[in-house]
Short mmCIF file of C-alpha atoms in Angstrom, two decimals:
data_model
loop_
_atom_site.label_atom_id
_atom_site.label_comp_id
_atom_site.label_asym_id
_atom_site.label_seq_id
_atom_site.Cartn_x
_atom_site.Cartn_y
_atom_site.Cartn_z
CA MET A 257 -0.20 -0.19 -0.06
CA GLY A 258 2.96 2.22 0.90
CA THR A 259 4.50 2.07 -2.62
CA THR A 260 1.20 2.81 -4.29
CA LEU A 261 0.51 5.90 -2.43
CA SER A 262 3.71 7.26 -3.12
CA THR A 263 3.92 6.86 -6.92
CA PRO A 264 3.81 10.07 -9.31
CA ARG A 265 0.61 8.43 -10.56
CA PHE A 266 -0.93 8.32 -7.23
CA ARG A 267 -0.22 11.78 -6.87
CA TRP A 268 -1.86 13.02 -9.81
CA LEU A 269 -4.87 11.11 -8.88
CA VAL A 270 -5.11 12.85 -5.40
CA LEU A 271 -4.32 16.34 -7.51
CA SER A 272 -7.22 15.38 -9.85
CA PHE A 273 -9.66 14.32 -7.04
CA MET A 274 -8.75 17.48 -5.07
CA LEU A 275 -9.08 19.83 -8.39
CA LEU A 276 -12.67 17.89 -8.52
CA ALA A 277 -13.77 19.06 -4.98
CA VAL A 278 -12.39 22.62 -5.35
CA ALA A 279 -14.67 22.66 -8.67
CA LEU A 280 -17.47 20.95 -6.48
CA VAL A 281 -17.33 23.68 -3.95
CA TRP A 282 -16.79 26.62 -6.53
CA ILE A 283 -20.21 25.45 -8.01
CA SER A 284 -22.15 25.40 -4.93
CA ARG A 285 -20.76 28.85 -3.98
CA ASP A 286 -21.79 29.93 -7.36
CA ALA A 287 -25.01 28.66 -6.98
CA ALA A 288 -25.97 29.86 -3.58
CA LYS A 289 -24.55 33.46 -4.68
CA ARG A 290 -27.14 33.26 -7.89
CA ARG A 291 -29.67 32.32 -5.42
CA VAL A 292 -28.99 35.42 -3.34
CA ALA A 293 -28.91 37.50 -6.77
CA GLN A 294 -32.55 35.80 -7.46
CA GLN A 295 -33.77 36.97 -4.18
CA GLY A 296 -32.69 40.71 -4.84
CA ARG A 297 -34.64 40.55 -8.29
CA GLN A 298 -37.87 39.45 -6.52
CA ALA A 299 -39.35 42.98 -6.28
CA GLN A 300 -38.80 43.43 -10.24
CA VAL A 301 -40.14 40.11 -11.00
CA GLU A 302 -43.11 40.38 -9.21
CA GLY A 303 -43.76 43.79 -10.38
CA MET A 304 -43.24 42.27 -14.19
CA VAL A 305 -45.88 39.56 -13.41
CA HIS A 306 -48.20 41.84 -11.95
CA LEU A 307 -48.00 43.87 -14.92
CA LEU A 308 -48.40 41.01 -17.52
CA GLY A 309 -50.76 39.24 -15.40
CA THR A 310 -48.74 35.70 -16.24
CA ALA A 311 -45.61 34.36 -14.72
CA ASP A 312 -45.00 32.32 -17.89
CA LEU A 313 -41.67 32.78 -19.52
CA ALA A 314 -41.16 34.17 -22.78
CA LEU A 315 -38.98 31.24 -24.11
CA SER A 316 -40.93 30.61 -27.34
CA SER A 317 -42.95 33.14 -29.31
CA ALA A 318 -43.80 30.67 -31.95
CA SER A 319 -47.02 29.35 -30.95
CA ARG A 320 -49.52 30.85 -28.05
CA TRP A 321 -49.51 27.45 -26.19
CA LEU A 322 -45.79 27.76 -26.19
CA ARG A 323 -45.61 31.16 -25.06
CA HIS A 324 -48.55 31.00 -22.20
CA PRO A 325 -48.51 27.19 -21.40
CA SER A 326 -50.28 27.99 -18.05
CA LEU A 327 -53.12 29.91 -19.46
CA THR A 328 -53.94 28.04 -22.64
CA GLU A 329 -56.98 25.97 -22.75
CA PRO A 330 -56.74 22.41 -23.44
CA GLY A 331 -56.42 21.00 -26.94
CA ALA A 332 -54.61 24.25 -27.86
CA PRO A 333 -51.90 22.93 -30.32
CA PHE A 334 -54.57 21.25 -32.36
CA ALA A 335 -56.62 24.33 -32.35
CA ASP A 336 -53.81 26.33 -34.45
CA GLY A 337 -54.32 24.67 -37.65
CA PRO A 338 -54.71 20.92 -39.03
CA ALA A 339 -51.05 21.23 -40.76
CA ILE A 340 -49.31 22.75 -37.73
CA LEU A 341 -45.79 22.79 -37.79
CA ASP A 342 -44.07 20.33 -35.17
CA ALA A 343 -42.74 22.83 -32.89
CA ASP A 344 -42.33 21.69 -29.66
CA PRO A 345 -40.35 19.55 -28.99
CA ALA A 346 -38.85 17.61 -31.52
CA GLY A 347 -39.14 20.37 -34.18
CA ALA A 348 -37.18 22.86 -32.40
CA VAL A 349 -33.57 22.36 -33.22
CA ILE A 350 -34.03 23.45 -37.04
CA GLY A 351 -36.57 26.54 -37.31
CA PRO A 352 -39.08 26.29 -40.21
CA PRO A 353 -38.32 27.84 -43.24
CA ARG A 354 -39.22 31.60 -42.94
CA ASP A 355 -40.87 31.61 -46.14
CA LEU A 356 -43.46 29.21 -45.47
CA LEU A 357 -44.18 31.08 -42.22
CA ARG A 358 -44.26 34.51 -44.34
CA GLY A 359 -47.02 32.87 -46.27
CA MET A 360 -49.07 31.94 -43.08
CA GLY A 361 -48.70 35.58 -41.57
CA SER A 362 -50.13 36.94 -44.94
CA LEU A 363 -52.94 34.85 -44.51
CA ILE A 364 -53.62 35.68 -41.20
CA THR A 365 -53.09 39.57 -41.19
CA ASP A 366 -54.86 39.98 -44.44
CA PRO A 367 -57.71 37.80 -44.62
CA MET B 1257 -10.61 0.79 9.25
CA ARG B 1258 -6.61 -0.07 8.26
CA ARG B 1259 -8.13 -3.04 6.28
CA GLN B 1260 -10.22 -0.89 4.28
CA LEU B 1261 -7.72 1.75 3.85
CA ALA B 1262 -5.28 -1.21 2.47
CA LEU B 1263 -7.79 -2.14 0.13
CA LEU B 1264 -8.37 1.53 -0.93
CA GLY B 1265 -4.59 1.49 -1.58
CA PHE B 1266 -4.85 -1.67 -3.67
CA ALA B 1267 -7.79 -0.49 -5.44
CA VAL B 1268 -6.00 2.74 -6.49
CA GLY B 1269 -3.02 0.97 -7.50
CA SER B 1270 -5.11 -1.43 -9.64
CA ALA B 1271 -6.83 1.46 -11.40
CA LEU B 1272 -3.43 2.94 -11.99
CA ARG B 1273 -2.39 0.21 -13.39
CA ARG B 1274 -4.82 0.01 -16.10
CA THR B 1275 -4.86 3.78 -17.10
CA GLY B 1276 -6.36 3.36 -20.59
CA ARG B 1277 -9.07 1.40 -19.14
CA THR B 1278 -9.74 3.66 -16.19
CA LEU B 1279 -9.47 6.85 -18.19
CA SER B 1280 -12.15 5.48 -20.95
CA LEU B 1281 -14.70 4.25 -18.47
CA ALA B 1282 -14.57 7.56 -16.45
CA ALA B 1283 -14.75 9.44 -19.75
CA ALA B 1284 -17.64 7.69 -20.72
CA LEU B 1285 -19.54 8.11 -17.19
CA ALA B 1286 -18.75 11.82 -17.20
CA LEU B 1287 -20.46 12.15 -20.57
CA VAL B 1288 -23.49 10.55 -19.75
CA THR B 1289 -23.47 12.06 -16.11
CA PHE B 1290 -23.05 15.61 -18.16
CA ALA B 1291 -26.14 14.82 -20.40
CA PHE B 1292 -28.48 13.89 -17.78
CA ALA B 1293 -27.43 16.46 -15.41
CA SER B 1294 -27.71 19.30 -18.09
CA VAL B 1295 -31.59 18.52 -18.46
CA LEU B 1296 -31.90 18.28 -14.87
CA PHE B 1297 -30.32 21.63 -14.10
CA PHE B 1298 -32.05 23.31 -17.08
CA THR B 1299 -35.66 22.20 -16.59
CA GLU B 1300 -35.19 22.70 -12.30
CA ALA B 1301 -34.16 26.28 -12.91
CA LEU B 1302 -36.74 27.15 -15.37
CA ARG B 1303 -39.22 25.80 -12.99
CA GLY B 1304 -37.75 27.78 -10.36
CA GLU B 1305 -38.00 31.06 -12.28
CA PHE B 1306 -41.65 30.42 -13.12
CA ARG B 1307 -42.22 29.72 -9.22
CA GLN B 1308 -40.74 33.28 -8.52
CA GLY B 1309 -43.25 35.12 -9.87
CA LEU B 1310 -46.33 32.99 -8.73
CA ALA B 1311 -46.89 35.25 -5.64
CA ALA B 1312 -47.87 38.05 -8.26
CA LEU B 1313 -50.32 36.07 -9.80
CA PRO B 1314 -53.99 36.30 -9.37
CA ASP B 1315 -55.60 33.73 -7.54
CA LEU B 1316 -58.19 32.84 -10.31
CA THR B 1317 -58.29 33.74 -13.91
CA VAL B 1318 -61.17 33.63 -15.71
CA GLN B 1319 -61.46 33.07 -19.45
CA ARG B 1320 -64.23 32.56 -22.00
CA LEU B 1321 -64.12 29.55 -24.55
CA VAL B 1322 -66.41 29.74 -27.53
CA ALA B 1323 -66.40 26.64 -29.99
CA GLY B 1324 -63.48 25.46 -27.94
CA ARG B 1325 -61.35 28.44 -28.52
CA PRO B 1326 -60.70 31.45 -26.24
CA SER B 1327 -62.93 34.58 -26.64
CA LEU B 1328 -63.58 37.68 -25.24
CA VAL B 1329 -65.02 38.26 -21.81
CA GLU B 1330 -67.20 41.19 -20.77
CA GLU B 1331 -65.74 43.78 -18.56
CA SER B 1332 -69.01 44.38 -16.81
CA ASP B 1333 -68.67 40.98 -15.43
CA ALA B 1334 -65.91 42.37 -13.17
CA ALA B 1335 -68.30 44.48 -11.00
CA TRP B 1336 -70.43 41.59 -9.89
CA ILE B 1337 -67.49 39.24 -9.19
CA ALA B 1338 -65.98 41.98 -7.01
CA GLU B 1339 -68.67 41.90 -4.63
CA MET B 1340 -68.76 38.52 -3.92
CA PRO B 1341 -67.56 37.43 -0.51
CA GLY B 1342 -63.85 36.93 0.05
CA VAL B 1343 -62.87 38.59 -3.31
CA THR B 1344 -60.61 41.44 -2.81
CA ALA B 1345 -59.72 42.60 -6.43
CA VAL B 1346 -60.81 41.99 -10.03
CA ARG B 1347 -58.99 43.17 -12.78
CA PRO B 1348 -60.21 43.03 -16.66
CA ARG B 1349 -57.04 42.83 -18.53
CA VAL B 1350 -56.43 43.31 -22.14
CA TRP B 1351 -53.64 41.46 -23.74
CA GLY B 1352 -53.00 39.18 -26.81
CA TYR B 1353 -50.77 38.29 -29.86
CA PHE B 1354 -49.81 40.19 -32.55
CA PHE B 1355 -48.27 37.90 -35.44
CA VAL B 1356 -45.76 40.02 -37.32
CA PRO B 1357 -44.61 38.32 -40.67
CA ALA B 1358 -41.31 40.01 -40.92
CA LEU B 1359 -40.67 38.31 -37.23
CA ALA B 1360 -42.09 35.02 -38.25
CA GLY B 1361 -43.59 35.09 -34.75
CA ASN B 1362 -45.65 36.71 -32.19
CA PHE B 1363 -45.45 39.75 -30.17
CA THR B 1364 -47.10 39.56 -26.81
CA VAL B 1365 -49.00 42.87 -26.53
CA VAL B 1366 -50.25 43.87 -22.92
CA GLY B 1367 -52.27 46.80 -22.23
CA VAL B 1368 -52.14 48.47 -18.72
CA ASP B 1369 -54.34 50.67 -16.97
CA PHE B 1370 -51.92 52.90 -15.53
CA GLU B 1371 -54.16 54.77 -13.44
CA ARG B 1372 -55.18 52.04 -11.80
CA ASP B 1373 -52.09 49.89 -11.30
CA TRP B 1374 -49.30 52.06 -10.85
CA GLU B 1375 -49.40 51.80 -7.02
CA GLN B 1376 -49.20 47.97 -7.13
CA LEU B 1377 -45.80 48.19 -9.13
CA GLY B 1378 -42.75 46.77 -7.42
CA GLY B 1379 -39.20 47.97 -8.24
CA HIS B 1380 -37.85 49.84 -11.26
CA LEU B 1381 -38.52 47.76 -14.16
CA THR B 1382 -36.68 49.53 -17.02
CA VAL B 1383 -33.04 50.14 -18.28
CA GLY B 1384 -31.49 53.41 -17.43
CA PRO B 1385 -33.41 56.53 -18.30
CA GLY B 1386 -36.48 54.56 -19.38
CA ARG B 1387 -39.83 54.38 -18.11
CA LEU B 1388 -43.18 52.89 -18.20
CA PRO B 1389 -45.87 54.72 -20.23
CA GLU B 1390 -47.28 57.58 -18.60
CA PRO B 1391 -51.04 56.95 -17.60
CA GLY B 1392 -53.53 58.58 -20.14
CA ARG B 1393 -50.55 59.40 -22.66
CA SER B 1394 -51.15 57.26 -26.05
CA GLU B 1395 -48.79 55.86 -28.41
CA GLU B 1396 -45.98 55.25 -25.83
CA ALA B 1397 -44.61 51.67 -25.56
CA VAL B 1398 -41.93 49.48 -23.57
CA MET B 1399 -40.55 46.66 -24.87
CA GLY B 1400 -38.63 43.45 -23.76
CA GLU B 1401 -34.97 43.58 -24.57
CA ALA B 1402 -34.88 41.03 -27.16
CA LEU B 1403 -37.54 42.67 -29.36
CA ALA B 1404 -36.37 46.21 -29.21
CA ARG B 1405 -32.91 44.60 -30.26
CA PHE B 1406 -34.77 42.73 -33.01
CA LEU B 1407 -36.44 45.49 -34.32
CA GLY B 1408 -33.27 47.88 -33.97
CA LEU B 1409 -35.27 50.48 -31.65
CA ASP B 1410 -33.66 52.84 -29.06
CA LEU B 1411 -35.18 54.87 -26.91
CA GLY B 1412 -37.18 57.77 -28.43
CA ASN B 1413 -37.29 55.75 -31.81
CA ALA B 1414 -41.21 55.32 -33.15
CA ILE B 1415 -42.54 52.57 -34.94
CA THR B 1416 -45.82 52.20 -36.90
CA VAL B 1417 -47.76 48.75 -36.62
CA PRO B 1418 -50.31 48.27 -39.27
CA VAL B 1419 -53.55 47.20 -38.06
CA GLY B 1420 -56.09 46.11 -40.47
CA SER B 1421 -56.22 49.37 -43.04
CA THR B 1422 -54.80 51.81 -40.43
CA PHE B 1423 -51.76 52.04 -38.76
CA GLN B 1424 -50.68 52.34 -34.75
CA ARG B 1425 -47.80 54.67 -33.84
CA LEU B 1426 -45.80 53.36 -30.83
CA GLU B 1427 -42.82 55.32 -29.33
CA LEU B 1428 -40.23 53.46 -27.30
CA VAL B 1429 -40.00 54.90 -23.98
CA GLY B 1430 -38.60 51.91 -22.14
CA VAL B 1431 -36.73 48.75 -22.50
CA PHE B 1432 -37.63 46.36 -19.87
CA ARG B 1433 -34.26 45.38 -17.57
CA SER B 1434 -32.44 41.98 -18.10
CA ASP B 1435 -33.36 41.07 -14.60
CA VAL B 1436 -37.07 40.44 -16.30
CA ALA B 1437 -36.03 39.37 -19.65
CA LEU B 1438 -37.29 36.02 -18.98
CA TRP B 1439 -40.89 37.36 -18.76
CA SER B 1440 -40.42 40.24 -21.12
CA ALA B 1441 -38.69 39.17 -24.08
CA ASP B 1442 -41.10 39.62 -26.85
CA VAL B 1443 -43.56 41.94 -24.72
CA ILE B 1444 -44.85 45.28 -25.90
CA LEU B 1445 -46.30 46.95 -22.95
CA ALA B 1446 -48.62 49.98 -23.88
CA ASN B 1447 -51.67 51.73 -22.13
CA GLU B 1448 -54.68 50.02 -22.40
CA SER B 1449 -56.20 52.22 -25.08
CA ASP B 1450 -53.34 51.50 -27.61
CA ALA B 1451 -53.41 47.95 -26.79
CA ARG B 1452 -57.19 47.86 -27.53
CA VAL B 1453 -56.33 49.30 -31.01
CA LEU B 1454 -53.26 46.93 -31.77
CA LEU B 1455 -55.42 43.74 -30.76
CA GLN B 1456 -58.79 45.22 -31.99
CA ILE B 1457 -60.57 44.61 -28.69
CA PRO B 1458 -63.80 46.53 -28.52
CA GLU B 1459 -64.25 48.78 -25.15
CA GLY B 1460 -66.33 46.92 -22.68
CA ALA B 1461 -64.45 43.58 -23.43
CA ALA B 1462 -61.23 42.16 -22.12
CA THR B 1463 -59.05 39.34 -22.80
CA ASP B 1464 -59.45 37.77 -19.10
CA LEU B 1465 -60.51 38.53 -15.58
CA GLY B 1466 -57.90 38.52 -12.96
CA ILE B 1467 -59.41 37.65 -9.28
CA TRP B 1468 -57.62 38.05 -6.01
CA LEU B 1469 -59.19 36.80 -2.91
CA SER B 1470 -58.45 37.13 0.87
CA THR B 1471 -58.05 33.35 1.35
CA PRO B 1472 -57.02 31.53 -1.49
CA ASP B 1473 -58.42 28.16 0.06
CA GLU B 1474 -61.69 30.01 -0.93
CA GLY B 1475 -60.75 29.79 -4.76
CA VAL B 1476 -63.19 26.68 -5.36
CA VAL B 1477 -66.08 28.38 -3.90
CA VAL B 1478 -65.89 31.62 -5.71
CA ALA B 1479 -64.98 29.58 -8.91
CA ARG B 1480 -68.21 27.40 -8.62
CA LYS B 1481 -70.18 30.25 -8.11
CA ILE B 1482 -68.39 32.35 -11.04
CA ALA B 1483 -69.03 29.12 -13.30
CA ASP B 1484 -72.90 29.20 -12.14
CA ARG B 1485 -73.47 32.46 -13.49
CA LEU B 1486 -71.09 32.32 -16.17
CA PRO B 1487 -71.78 28.61 -18.07
CA GLY B 1488 -68.97 27.98 -20.43
CA VAL B 1489 -66.18 29.93 -18.86
CA ARG B 1490 -63.04 28.56 -17.83
CA ILE B 1491 -61.68 29.22 -14.74
CA VAL B 1492 -57.87 28.58 -13.99
CA ASP B 1493 -56.51 28.64 -10.51
CA ARG B 1494 -52.72 29.73 -9.34
CA GLN B 1495 -52.02 25.99 -8.27
CA LEU B 1496 -53.28 24.48 -11.70
CA MET B 1497 -51.17 27.22 -13.39
CA SER B 1498 -48.02 25.84 -11.35
CA ARG B 1499 -48.83 22.18 -11.90
CA THR B 1500 -49.04 22.73 -15.66
CA TYR B 1501 -45.53 24.69 -15.59
CA ASP B 1502 -44.37 21.38 -13.56
CA LEU B 1503 -45.88 19.09 -15.84
CA THR B 1504 -44.63 20.92 -19.37
CA PHE B 1505 -40.95 20.78 -18.12
CA ASP B 1506 -41.66 17.29 -17.00
CA THR B 1507 -42.72 16.21 -20.17
CA ARG B 1508 -39.99 18.03 -21.89
CA GLY B 1509 -37.35 17.00 -19.65
CA GLY B 1510 -38.82 13.38 -19.57
CA MET B 1511 -38.49 13.29 -23.26
CA MET B 1512 -34.92 14.34 -23.14
CA GLY B 1513 -34.33 11.88 -20.56
CA MET B 1514 -36.03 9.15 -22.61
CA MET B 1515 -33.68 10.05 -25.74
CA LEU B 1516 -30.58 9.86 -23.38
CA LEU B 1517 -31.51 6.51 -22.07
CA PRO B 1518 -29.82 4.38 -24.90
CA ALA B 1519 -26.57 6.26 -24.10
CA LEU B 1520 -26.71 5.22 -20.39
CA VAL B 1521 -27.33 1.78 -21.85
CA ALA B 1522 -24.65 2.10 -24.24
CA PHE B 1523 -22.41 3.13 -21.44
CA LEU B 1524 -23.44 0.04 -19.38
CA VAL B 1525 -22.66 -2.25 -22.01
CA LEU B 1526 -19.10 -0.70 -22.77
CA ALA B 1527 -18.60 -1.21 -18.97
CA TRP B 1528 -19.59 -4.70 -18.65
CA ASP B 1529 -17.35 -5.37 -22.22
CA ARG B 1530 -14.48 -3.61 -20.79
CA LEU B 1531 -14.68 -5.00 -17.18
CA THR B 1532 -15.74 -8.74 -18.22
CA GLY B 1533 -12.51 -8.89 -20.50
CA VAL B 1534 -10.11 -10.02 -17.50
CA GLY B 1535 -6.78 -10.26 -19.07
CA ALA B 1536 -4.07 -12.87 -18.37
CA GLY B 1537 -2.12 -10.60 -16.09
CA GLU B 1538 -5.22 -9.88 -14.28
CA ARG B 1539 -6.06 -13.53 -13.76
CA ARG B 1540 -2.59 -14.29 -12.50
CA GLU B 1541 -3.05 -11.32 -10.00
CA ILE B 1542 -6.53 -12.68 -8.80
CA GLY B 1543 -4.67 -15.92 -8.55
CA VAL B 1544 -1.74 -14.80 -6.49
CA LEU B 1545 -3.94 -12.73 -3.88
CA LYS B 1546 -6.18 -15.77 -3.29
CA ALA B 1547 -3.19 -17.97 -3.05
CA VAL B 1548 -1.77 -15.75 -0.33
CA GLY B 1549 -5.03 -15.83 1.58
CA TRP B 1550 -7.26 -13.16 0.09
CA ARG B 1551 -10.88 -14.08 0.20
CA THR B 1552 -13.50 -13.60 -2.25
CA GLY B 1553 -15.08 -10.86 -0.32
CA ASP B 1554 -11.81 -9.05 -0.10
CA LEU B 1555 -11.25 -9.24 -3.67
CA LEU B 1556 -15.12 -7.81 -4.43
CA LEU B 1557 -14.16 -4.96 -1.74
CA ALA B 1558 -11.26 -4.15 -3.61
CA ARG B 1559 -12.91 -4.14 -7.00
CA LEU B 1560 -16.04 -2.01 -5.51
CA TRP B 1561 -13.60 1.01 -3.99
CA GLU B 1562 -11.69 0.80 -7.66
CA ASN B 1563 -15.26 1.54 -9.33
CA THR B 1564 -16.41 3.67 -6.69
CA ILE B 1565 -13.63 5.98 -7.33
CA LEU B 1566 -14.06 6.06 -10.93
CA ALA B 1567 -18.02 6.52 -10.48
CA VAL B 1568 -17.09 9.51 -8.17
CA GLY B 1569 -14.46 11.18 -10.42
CA GLY B 1570 -16.36 10.49 -13.61
CA ALA B 1571 -19.78 11.73 -12.35
CA GLY B 1572 -18.24 14.81 -10.51
CA VAL B 1573 -16.54 15.68 -13.75
CA GLY B 1574 -19.76 15.18 -15.59
CA ILE B 1575 -21.99 17.44 -12.91
CA VAL B 1576 -19.16 20.34 -13.21
CA ALA B 1577 -19.06 20.19 -16.70
CA ALA B 1578 -23.30 20.52 -16.68
CA TYR B 1579 -23.29 23.22 -14.41
CA ILE B 1580 -20.93 25.19 -16.52
CA HIS B 1581 -22.77 24.42 -19.75
CA VAL B 1582 -26.30 25.34 -18.54
CA PHE B 1583 -25.38 28.27 -16.04
CA TRP B 1584 -22.40 29.81 -17.82
CA ALA B 1585 -22.54 28.98 -21.16
CA GLY B 1586 -26.69 29.25 -21.55
CA ALA B 1587 -26.98 25.54 -22.58
CA PRO B 1588 -26.15 25.70 -26.20
CA GLY B 1589 -27.83 22.80 -27.84
CA LEU B 1590 -30.27 21.79 -25.10
CA ALA B 1591 -31.96 25.34 -24.81
CA GLU B 1592 -33.20 25.14 -28.54
CA VAL B 1593 -34.76 21.37 -27.90
CA LEU B 1594 -35.92 22.12 -24.64
CA LEU B 1595 -37.54 25.38 -25.16
CA GLY B 1596 -39.06 25.02 -28.78
CA TRP B 1597 -38.10 27.17 -31.81
CA SER B 1598 -38.67 31.04 -31.84
CA SER B 1599 -37.61 33.78 -33.46
CA LEU B 1600 -36.92 35.65 -30.41
CA TYR B 1601 -34.84 34.21 -27.31
CA PRO B 1602 -34.25 35.94 -24.19
CA ALA B 1603 -31.02 36.14 -22.64
CA LEU B 1604 -30.89 33.03 -20.54
CA ARG B 1605 -30.01 33.91 -16.91
CA VAL B 1606 -31.28 31.05 -14.99
CA THR B 1607 -30.67 30.16 -11.26
CA PRO B 1608 -29.83 26.73 -9.93
CA ALA B 1609 -32.61 25.24 -8.41
CA VAL B 1610 -31.54 21.47 -8.08
CA ASP B 1611 -31.55 20.12 -4.46
CA GLY B 1612 -29.57 17.54 -2.75
CA ALA B 1613 -32.23 14.60 -3.32
CA GLN B 1614 -32.27 15.27 -7.08
CA LEU B 1615 -28.62 15.21 -7.44
CA VAL B 1616 -28.27 11.81 -5.28
CA ALA B 1617 -31.01 10.35 -7.56
CA LEU B 1618 -29.02 11.54 -10.85
CA LEU B 1619 -25.81 9.63 -9.14
CA CYS B 1620 -27.88 6.53 -8.26
CA LEU B 1621 -29.28 6.67 -11.77
CA VAL B 1622 -25.87 6.63 -13.39
CA GLY B 1623 -23.21 5.64 -10.92
CA ALA B 1624 -25.23 2.79 -9.36
CA PRO B 1625 -25.51 0.46 -12.42
CA PHE B 1626 -21.99 0.78 -13.29
CA VAL B 1627 -20.83 -0.16 -9.75
CA ALA B 1628 -23.27 -2.77 -9.74
CA ALA B 1629 -22.48 -4.07 -13.31
CA SER B 1630 -18.77 -3.99 -12.33
CA LEU B 1631 -19.21 -6.35 -9.66
CA VAL B 1632 -20.56 -9.34 -11.38
CA PRO B 1633 -17.44 -10.06 -13.43
CA ALA B 1634 -15.16 -9.57 -10.46
CA TRP B 1635 -17.14 -12.14 -8.59
CA ARG B 1636 -17.18 -14.65 -11.39
CA ALA B 1637 -13.10 -14.00 -11.41
CA ALA B 1638 -12.90 -14.26 -7.71
CA THR B 1639 -14.72 -17.30 -7.18
CA ARG B 1640 -12.30 -19.10 -9.63
CA ASP B 1641 -10.06 -21.72 -8.40
CA PRO B 1642 -6.75 -19.90 -7.77
CA HIS B 1643 -4.65 -22.70 -9.29
CA SER B 1644 -6.37 -22.57 -12.67
CA LEU B 1645 -5.79 -18.90 -12.62
CA LEU B 1646 -2.11 -19.08 -11.82
CA ARG B 1647 -2.03 -21.91 -14.66
CA GLY B 1648 -3.54 -19.23 -16.79
CA GLY B 1649 -7.03 -21.00 -17.51
CA SER B 1650 -9.43 -19.01 -18.93
#
């Protein structure tokens, strides 16, 4: 055991684990700092939610059931159109062609 | 204790003697942990951000459905609802979507009666010299950071938005702070009268009604009374909104998790393959150890230590990498899949919300099967006759 623990490889292993421990401590401190910052934003967030009337996050504006999932009625994705683009979640990596959407837009804005 | 330390020392030596195998297994473990941890960190963080705004939501939201689609509610209904016992405030809200072909996406237009709601605003919401629209003053708007940047607008600039055959002018008087970018990225906030013009909502109608109660527990009773008087309405309570959000990200995170399961299985198959391929040298080592008095339990314990070190190291690296990926780099590659395609993305500044139990569950999901899978081949080799192992029998 003594010879194993004194080899350069073992020292490298100990050093690697120490680095890993430092990294884990760093992320836990960083997470704590971010949580404190989040609490500092509480008044702004509540003011914003009060103004908007919803706490839904503006993560996607592609469709109303993606933009406001908590307020949209059941079955909303199917009410958008029979040939609706597969927007969630599989179709998300690559956006649909803009020309296609532009055509849909003109239908909606100029009936 | 001395025995365990001796076994640990042997396990470390054993792992270091087979550097290539150890590193390849640790790298594969780190990769699988990274993938699962990224999904967990990101979905939990988004849920946490949503929950942060829950306290400011109305206890009940009343919508009207016609032919299964949302319709406008009568503003006059607010008066009798406000007189119901337990109701402290009712706010008819004017908001909706405005599709812009050039953007290939929707703005969210929100109209606010600033004369009525000014007092209830908490904190400063706009950047620098910007401000919210002044009460009663038309053609002023505040926009989300992402939207203003997309349109190339600075404070004082104006846009003209086509509404049917006419146009509505809006001057940018403020941009929402990045602190609230997650809620406001695609928002145009204007006085209620301007929002009515943009959304073509007539006077006397509203998109929905927000209701605040003195005791949220009375929500069910109040909702039943409203539903009795207004058949066909849909009433959403605050808990339902929260549950919807939880389910939304459970579904998306779960689907990502399912997509990653083959990677976990592939890793376990790799681990099994690497660890069952006991070489001649390793067989001889086990034979010598058994010949000098090591018991099967000692050999298994040594192997358990070796693989636990490997699992902790690999999983630790994966967790650190996932944290950096999600909270420092903005989850590239993952955000697009989990959030859905959009032409406007907010600056993703999310806060970690994972608790210890979830991390332990993650480690059990990835690390425990690996350690368990590695013990079976070790047990098979350790239970062999030492003579046959020393003679090189397979």
